Structure formats: C-alpha cells, structure tokens
C-alpha cells in the first residue's frame, strides 16, 4: 500500500498557479483548492482499487453520515460482475421508515447510459417507491441525465464520481483532517 501514496497527482510548480506576486491569503486559497482536487483524485483512486466490500462499507457510512435512516450492511446486496460491480438497497429519509428510497451504487469505470437509468426506474417500481439515488464512481451520459429527469412521477438523484468525492470530503468519510490552519489578520475595530 505504501508505494501507492505517490499517485499520478499532477505536480504543480509555484509559477503554474501564478502566486509569485500574490498575498499570503490568495496563496493559501489557491493551495487549498489544489489540495482539495488532489484529495478527491486520491480518494477515488483508492476506492476503485479496493474490493467491493470496502465500497459497500464506504457508501453505507456516507449515507449514514448524510442522515439517512435504517442503514446497515444487511440492507444491501452486492450486484453485478467484476467490471460492473455495485450495491443496491433501500434507505429511509425518516426514523420510522415511511419515506423509502431505493439506492444503487455502481463501482464502474464505464459511463452510465440511459438504458442503465431505465433499468433503475424499473427497479424503483419493483421496490414500491418513486424515489431513487443512483451513485457511480464514473459519470452519467447526457442521455442518462435526461432520462432521470424525464418522468415527473419519479424523483431520482444522480451522484457522479466528482459529487461523490465532494460528499465524502464534506462528511469526512475515508479521509481525515491533517492540519488546521488559523489565519489571523489585523482587527481594524480594536
């Protein structure tokens, strides 16, 4: 695992990000953005190379931290073959389990197509709900996005790899805070 820490993260020189004549606050802001993008890249690469059991744990933990109810690994089934692996199951918006949501999370390299969304809508109907969350470690085609919005009877949320990483970082799933930097400035009202 140790050899993987030096992923193919693009090396960025000080001149590349144009900070030679910037204020410290601007430099810190730009560096923070670079660290954020690099963290998203590293986290996604880590998830993709780990087994489906880790992916399942990651998704379940993320949904729990976001605030969905009735979530544990027993609610989810691993679906598909190696190149099209994923998990599926039901989650709930409320403590009593009234607002049921069907969820699929796909650990895919390939783009999600409109056919995949149609299959998902079919599964929603079979599960007795009109609300769904479709998560992927890849992206959605334009047709897939259009298909998800097409039927006003269904409320479908699509989460691609970029949004998935944003949520993971926001809810501290699979990451940890390394250092907190406090920036102080002059108090003009003193």
PDB file of C-alpha atoms in Angstrom:
ATOM      1  CA  UNK A   1       0.000   0.000   0.000  1.00  0.00           C
ATOM      2  CA  UNK A   2       2.850   2.376   0.820  1.00  0.00           C
ATOM      3  CA  UNK A   3       4.012   2.554  -2.799  1.00  0.00           C
ATOM      4  CA  UNK A   4       0.580   3.826  -3.860  1.00  0.00           C
ATOM      5  CA  UNK A   5       0.818   7.067  -1.867  1.00  0.00           C
ATOM      6  CA  UNK A   6       2.668   8.760  -4.747  1.00  0.00           C
ATOM      7  CA  UNK A   7      -0.291   8.508  -7.161  1.00  0.00           C
ATOM      8  CA  UNK A   8      -0.205  10.238 -10.513  1.00  0.00           C
ATOM      9  CA  UNK A   9      -1.169  13.547  -8.929  1.00  0.00           C
ATOM     10  CA  UNK A  10      -0.078  16.330 -11.279  1.00  0.00           C
ATOM     11  CA  UNK A  11       2.981  18.167  -9.989  1.00  0.00           C
ATOM     12  CA  UNK A  12       2.302  21.885  -9.793  1.00  0.00           C
ATOM     13  CA  UNK A  13       5.008  24.494  -9.546  1.00  0.00           C
ATOM     14  CA  UNK A  14       4.521  27.881  -7.894  1.00  0.00           C
ATOM     15  CA  UNK A  15       4.604  29.654 -11.268  1.00  0.00           C
ATOM     16  CA  UNK A  16       1.904  27.322 -12.732  1.00  0.00           C
ATOM     17  CA  UNK A  17      -0.668  28.608 -10.266  1.00  0.00           C
ATOM     18  CA  UNK A  18       0.506  32.212 -10.592  1.00  0.00           C
ATOM     19  CA  UNK A  19       1.319  33.068  -6.990  1.00  0.00           C
ATOM     20  CA  UNK A  20       4.667  34.839  -7.268  1.00  0.00           C
ATOM     21  CA  UNK A  21       3.081  38.293  -6.715  1.00  0.00           C
ATOM     22  CA  UNK A  22       0.068  37.243  -4.611  1.00  0.00           C
ATOM     23  CA  UNK A  23      -0.873  37.949  -0.993  1.00  0.00           C
ATOM     24  CA  UNK A  24      -0.483  35.106   1.543  1.00  0.00           C
ATOM     25  CA  UNK A  25      -4.296  34.734   1.751  1.00  0.00           C
ATOM     26  CA  UNK A  26      -4.576  34.244  -2.035  1.00  0.00           C
ATOM     27  CA  UNK A  27      -1.650  31.783  -1.995  1.00  0.00           C
ATOM     28  CA  UNK A  28      -3.318  29.768   0.816  1.00  0.00           C
ATOM     29  CA  UNK A  29      -6.644  29.847  -1.047  1.00  0.00           C
ATOM     30  CA  UNK A  30      -5.090  28.519  -4.261  1.00  0.00           C
ATOM     31  CA  UNK A  31      -3.057  25.884  -2.406  1.00  0.00           C
ATOM     32  CA  UNK A  32      -6.192  24.759  -0.528  1.00  0.00           C
ATOM     33  CA  UNK A  33      -8.009  24.292  -3.849  1.00  0.00           C
ATOM     34  CA  UNK A  34      -5.080  22.228  -5.216  1.00  0.00           C
ATOM     35  CA  UNK A  35      -5.073  20.063  -2.054  1.00  0.00           C
ATOM     36  CA  UNK A  36      -8.859  19.572  -2.350  1.00  0.00           C
ATOM     37  CA  UNK A  37      -8.640  18.470  -6.013  1.00  0.00           C
ATOM     38  CA  UNK A  38      -5.718  16.169  -5.216  1.00  0.00           C
ATOM     39  CA  UNK A  39      -7.618  14.618  -2.276  1.00  0.00           C
ATOM     40  CA  UNK A  40     -10.664  13.933  -4.497  1.00  0.00           C
ATOM     41  CA  UNK A  41      -8.387  12.238  -7.043  1.00  0.00           C
ATOM     42  CA  UNK A  42      -6.572  10.126  -4.421  1.00  0.00           C
ATOM     43  CA  UNK A  43      -9.764   9.075  -2.605  1.00  0.00           C
ATOM     44  CA  UNK A  44     -11.466   7.986  -5.842  1.00  0.00           C
ATOM     45  CA  UNK A  45      -8.361   6.013  -6.922  1.00  0.00           C
ATOM     46  CA  UNK A  46      -8.267   4.325  -3.503  1.00  0.00           C
ATOM     47  CA  UNK A  47     -11.959   3.337  -3.689  1.00  0.00           C
ATOM     48  CA  UNK A  48     -11.569   1.966  -7.228  1.00  0.00           C
ATOM     49  CA  UNK A  49      -8.648  -0.300  -6.362  1.00  0.00           C
ATOM     50  CA  UNK A  50     -10.192  -1.745  -3.179  1.00  0.00           C
ATOM     51  CA  UNK A  51     -12.665  -4.683  -3.139  1.00  0.00           C
ATOM     52  CA  UNK A  52     -16.454  -4.307  -3.377  1.00  0.00           C
ATOM     53  CA  UNK A  53     -16.756  -4.966   0.386  1.00  0.00           C
ATOM     54  CA  UNK A  54     -14.848  -1.720   1.042  1.00  0.00           C
ATOM     55  CA  UNK A  55     -17.022   0.156  -1.484  1.00  0.00           C
ATOM     56  CA  UNK A  56     -20.142  -1.120   0.281  1.00  0.00           C
ATOM     57  CA  UNK A  57     -18.795  -0.013   3.679  1.00  0.00           C
ATOM     58  CA  UNK A  58     -17.838   3.407   2.222  1.00  0.00           C
ATOM     59  CA  UNK A  59     -21.304   4.013   0.695  1.00  0.00           C
ATOM     60  CA  UNK A  60     -23.186   2.785   3.782  1.00  0.00           C
ATOM     61  CA  UNK A  61     -21.077   5.018   6.058  1.00  0.00           C
ATOM     62  CA  UNK A  62     -21.536   8.041   3.768  1.00  0.00           C
ATOM     63  CA  UNK A  63     -25.335   7.599   3.636  1.00  0.00           C
ATOM     64  CA  UNK A  64     -25.457   7.227   7.428  1.00  0.00           C
ATOM     65  CA  UNK A  65     -23.437  10.417   7.962  1.00  0.00           C
ATOM     66  CA  UNK A  66     -25.578  12.342   5.462  1.00  0.00           C
ATOM     67  CA  UNK A  67     -28.526  11.451   7.711  1.00  0.00           C
ATOM     68  CA  UNK A  68     -30.399   8.624   6.008  1.00  0.00           C
ATOM     69  CA  UNK A  69     -32.018   6.141   8.385  1.00  0.00           C
ATOM     70  CA  UNK A  70     -32.360   2.363   8.586  1.00  0.00           C
ATOM     71  CA  UNK A  71     -28.935   1.777   7.125  1.00  0.00           C
ATOM     72  CA  UNK A  72     -26.664  -1.145   7.791  1.00  0.00           C
ATOM     73  CA  UNK A  73     -24.820  -3.591   5.549  1.00  0.00           C
ATOM     74  CA  UNK A  74     -27.602  -6.186   5.968  1.00  0.00           C
ATOM     75  CA  UNK A  75     -29.906  -3.898   3.914  1.00  0.00           C
ATOM     76  CA  UNK A  76     -27.634  -4.037   0.870  1.00  0.00           C
ATOM     77  CA  UNK A  77     -26.874  -6.637  -1.771  1.00  0.00           C
ATOM     78  CA  UNK A  78     -23.778  -6.763  -3.939  1.00  0.00           C
ATOM     79  CA  UNK A  79     -24.839  -6.874  -7.583  1.00  0.00           C
ATOM     80  CA  UNK A  80     -23.145  -7.453 -10.935  1.00  0.00           C
ATOM     81  CA  UNK A  81     -19.847  -8.839 -12.121  1.00  0.00           C
ATOM     82  CA  UNK A  82     -16.286  -7.608 -11.578  1.00  0.00           C
ATOM     83  CA  UNK A  83     -16.331  -4.815 -14.214  1.00  0.00           C
ATOM     84  CA  UNK A  84     -19.898  -3.786 -13.344  1.00  0.00           C
ATOM     85  CA  UNK A  85     -19.918  -4.246  -9.579  1.00  0.00           C
ATOM     86  CA  UNK A  86     -22.239  -2.358  -7.305  1.00  0.00           C
ATOM     87  CA  UNK A  87     -24.549  -2.478  -4.321  1.00  0.00           C
ATOM     88  CA  UNK A  88     -28.282  -1.878  -4.003  1.00  0.00           C
ATOM     89  CA  UNK A  89     -30.748  -1.498  -1.187  1.00  0.00           C
ATOM     90  CA  UNK A  90     -33.392   0.625   0.492  1.00  0.00           C
ATOM     91  CA  UNK A  91     -32.705   3.637   2.676  1.00  0.00           C
ATOM     92  CA  UNK A  92     -35.139   5.894   4.511  1.00  0.00           C
ATOM     93  CA  UNK A  93     -35.455   9.641   4.933  1.00  0.00           C
ATOM     94  CA  UNK A  94     -37.113   9.346   8.319  1.00  0.00           C
ATOM     95  CA  UNK A  95     -36.650   7.389  11.544  1.00  0.00           C
ATOM     96  CA  UNK A  96     -39.944   5.490  11.133  1.00  0.00           C
ATOM     97  CA  UNK A  97     -39.129   4.180   7.662  1.00  0.00           C
ATOM     98  CA  UNK A  98     -42.074   5.867   5.936  1.00  0.00           C
ATOM     99  CA  UNK A  99     -40.188   7.698   3.168  1.00  0.00           C
ATOM    100  CA  UNK A 100     -38.495   4.806   1.325  1.00  0.00           C
ATOM    101  CA  UNK A 101     -35.710   5.478  -1.172  1.00  0.00           C
ATOM    102  CA  UNK A 102     -34.173   2.843  -3.427  1.00  0.00           C
ATOM    103  CA  UNK A 103     -30.414   3.228  -3.879  1.00  0.00           C
ATOM    104  CA  UNK A 104     -27.896   1.734  -6.289  1.00  0.00           C
ATOM    105  CA  UNK A 105     -24.174   2.475  -6.107  1.00  0.00           C
ATOM    106  CA  UNK A 106     -22.033   1.316  -9.040  1.00  0.00           C
ATOM    107  CA  UNK A 107     -18.275   0.879  -8.812  1.00  0.00           C
ATOM    108  CA  UNK A 108     -17.855   1.424 -12.546  1.00  0.00           C
ATOM    109  CA  UNK A 109     -15.262   2.755 -14.962  1.00  0.00           C
ATOM    110  CA  UNK A 110     -17.773   2.962 -17.838  1.00  0.00           C
ATOM    111  CA  UNK A 111     -20.232   5.828 -18.253  1.00  0.00           C
ATOM    112  CA  UNK A 112     -23.784   5.252 -17.018  1.00  0.00           C
ATOM    113  CA  UNK A 113     -26.170   5.173 -20.001  1.00  0.00           C
ATOM    114  CA  UNK A 114     -29.871   5.978 -20.431  1.00  0.00           C
ATOM    115  CA  UNK A 115     -30.516   2.198 -20.578  1.00  0.00           C
ATOM    116  CA  UNK A 116     -28.980   1.853 -17.090  1.00  0.00           C
ATOM    117  CA  UNK A 117     -31.321   4.611 -15.840  1.00  0.00           C
ATOM    118  CA  UNK A 118     -34.355   2.909 -17.435  1.00  0.00           C
ATOM    119  CA  UNK A 119     -33.372  -0.334 -15.655  1.00  0.00           C
ATOM    120  CA  UNK A 120     -33.035   1.668 -12.423  1.00  0.00           C
ATOM    121  CA  UNK A 121     -36.537   3.153 -12.863  1.00  0.00           C
ATOM    122  CA  UNK A 122     -37.856  -0.379 -13.399  1.00  0.00           C
ATOM    123  CA  UNK A 123     -36.185  -1.479 -10.156  1.00  0.00           C
ATOM    124  CA  UNK A 124     -37.716   1.541  -8.347  1.00  0.00           C
ATOM    125  CA  UNK A 125     -41.187   0.394  -9.364  1.00  0.00           C
ATOM    126  CA  UNK A 126     -40.462  -3.174  -8.241  1.00  0.00           C
ATOM    127  CA  UNK A 127     -39.270  -1.875  -4.844  1.00  0.00           C
ATOM    128  CA  UNK A 128     -42.504   0.090  -4.392  1.00  0.00           C
ATOM    129  CA  UNK A 129     -41.090   3.593  -4.362  1.00  0.00           C
ATOM    130  CA  UNK A 130     -40.757   6.520  -6.761  1.00  0.00           C
ATOM    131  CA  UNK A 131     -37.634   7.959  -5.126  1.00  0.00           C
ATOM    132  CA  UNK A 132     -34.150   6.832  -6.018  1.00  0.00           C
ATOM    133  CA  UNK A 133     -30.474   7.630  -5.602  1.00  0.00           C
ATOM    134  CA  UNK A 134     -28.052   6.378  -8.271  1.00  0.00           C
ATOM    135  CA  UNK A 135     -24.368   6.685  -7.331  1.00  0.00           C
ATOM    136  CA  UNK A 136     -21.422   5.908  -9.610  1.00  0.00           C
ATOM    137  CA  UNK A 137     -17.631   6.108  -9.453  1.00  0.00           C
ATOM    138  CA  UNK A 138     -17.786   7.165 -13.127  1.00  0.00           C
ATOM    139  CA  UNK A 139     -20.023   9.689 -14.933  1.00  0.00           C
ATOM    140  CA  UNK A 140     -23.514   9.896 -16.439  1.00  0.00           C
ATOM    141  CA  UNK A 141     -24.100  10.414 -20.170  1.00  0.00           C
ATOM    142  CA  UNK A 142     -26.237  13.426 -21.173  1.00  0.00           C
ATOM    143  CA  UNK A 143     -28.955  10.949 -22.245  1.00  0.00           C
ATOM    144  CA  UNK A 144     -28.840   9.278 -18.803  1.00  0.00           C
ATOM    145  CA  UNK A 145     -29.283  12.662 -17.090  1.00  0.00           C
ATOM    146  CA  UNK A 146     -32.211  13.475 -19.386  1.00  0.00           C
ATOM    147  CA  UNK A 147     -33.788  10.053 -18.732  1.00  0.00           C
ATOM    148  CA  UNK A 148     -33.607  10.603 -14.955  1.00  0.00           C
ATOM    149  CA  UNK A 149     -35.445  13.954 -15.266  1.00  0.00           C
ATOM    150  CA  UNK A 150     -37.966  12.807 -17.875  1.00  0.00           C
ATOM    151  CA  UNK A 151     -40.652  11.263 -15.664  1.00  0.00           C
ATOM    152  CA  UNK A 152     -42.108  13.752 -13.158  1.00  0.00           C
ATOM    153  CA  UNK A 153     -43.546  10.822 -11.159  1.00  0.00           C
ATOM    154  CA  UNK A 154     -40.027   9.796 -10.146  1.00  0.00           C
ATOM    155  CA  UNK A 155     -37.575  11.789  -8.057  1.00  0.00           C
ATOM    156  CA  UNK A 156     -34.136  10.494  -8.998  1.00  0.00           C
ATOM    157  CA  UNK A 157     -30.869  11.923  -7.682  1.00  0.00           C
ATOM    158  CA  UNK A 158     -27.729  11.179  -9.716  1.00  0.00           C
ATOM    159  CA  UNK A 159     -24.363  11.302  -7.953  1.00  0.00           C
ATOM    160  CA  UNK A 160     -21.283  11.019 -10.187  1.00  0.00           C
ATOM    161  CA  UNK A 161     -17.689  10.457  -9.053  1.00  0.00           C
ATOM    162  CA  UNK A 162     -16.977  14.171  -8.551  1.00  0.00           C
ATOM    163  CA  UNK A 163     -20.104  14.752  -6.428  1.00  0.00           C
ATOM    164  CA  UNK A 164     -19.424  11.512  -4.526  1.00  0.00           C
ATOM    165  CA  UNK A 165     -15.923  12.738  -3.602  1.00  0.00           C
ATOM    166  CA  UNK A 166     -17.294  16.172  -2.591  1.00  0.00           C
ATOM    167  CA  UNK A 167     -19.797  14.480  -0.258  1.00  0.00           C
ATOM    168  CA  UNK A 168     -17.137  12.146   1.185  1.00  0.00           C
ATOM    169  CA  UNK A 169     -14.876  15.120   1.978  1.00  0.00           C
ATOM    170  CA  UNK A 170     -17.781  17.183   3.381  1.00  0.00           C
ATOM    171  CA  UNK A 171     -18.833  14.335   5.712  1.00  0.00           C
ATOM    172  CA  UNK A 172     -15.270  13.082   6.465  1.00  0.00           C
ATOM    173  CA  UNK A 173     -15.732   9.570   5.054  1.00  0.00           C
ATOM    174  CA  UNK A 174     -12.462   7.877   4.116  1.00  0.00           C
ATOM    175  CA  UNK A 175     -10.441  10.981   4.921  1.00  0.00           C
ATOM    176  CA  UNK A 176      -9.004  12.717   7.976  1.00  0.00           C
ATOM    177  CA  UNK A 177      -8.000  16.253   8.861  1.00  0.00           C
ATOM    178  CA  UNK A 178      -4.195  16.538   8.784  1.00  0.00           C
ATOM    179  CA  UNK A 179      -3.810  20.117   9.962  1.00  0.00           C
ATOM    180  CA  UNK A 180      -5.991  23.123  10.762  1.00  0.00           C
ATOM    181  CA  UNK A 181      -4.527  26.476   9.736  1.00  0.00           C
ATOM    182  CA  UNK A 182      -5.816  29.567  11.514  1.00  0.00           C
ATOM    183  CA  UNK A 183      -5.322  32.790   9.547  1.00  0.00           C
ATOM    184  CA  UNK A 184      -5.132  35.931  11.665  1.00  0.00           C
ATOM    185  CA  UNK A 185      -5.473  39.484  10.465  1.00  0.00           C
ATOM    186  CA  UNK A 186      -5.431  42.962  11.909  1.00  0.00           C
ATOM    187  CA  UNK A 187      -8.563  43.923  13.894  1.00  0.00           C
ATOM    188  CA  UNK A 188      -9.467  47.312  12.376  1.00  0.00           C
ATOM    189  CA  UNK A 189     -12.064  47.909  15.147  1.00  0.00           C
ATOM    190  CA  UNK A 190      -9.571  47.453  18.003  1.00  0.00           C
TER     191      UNK A 190
END
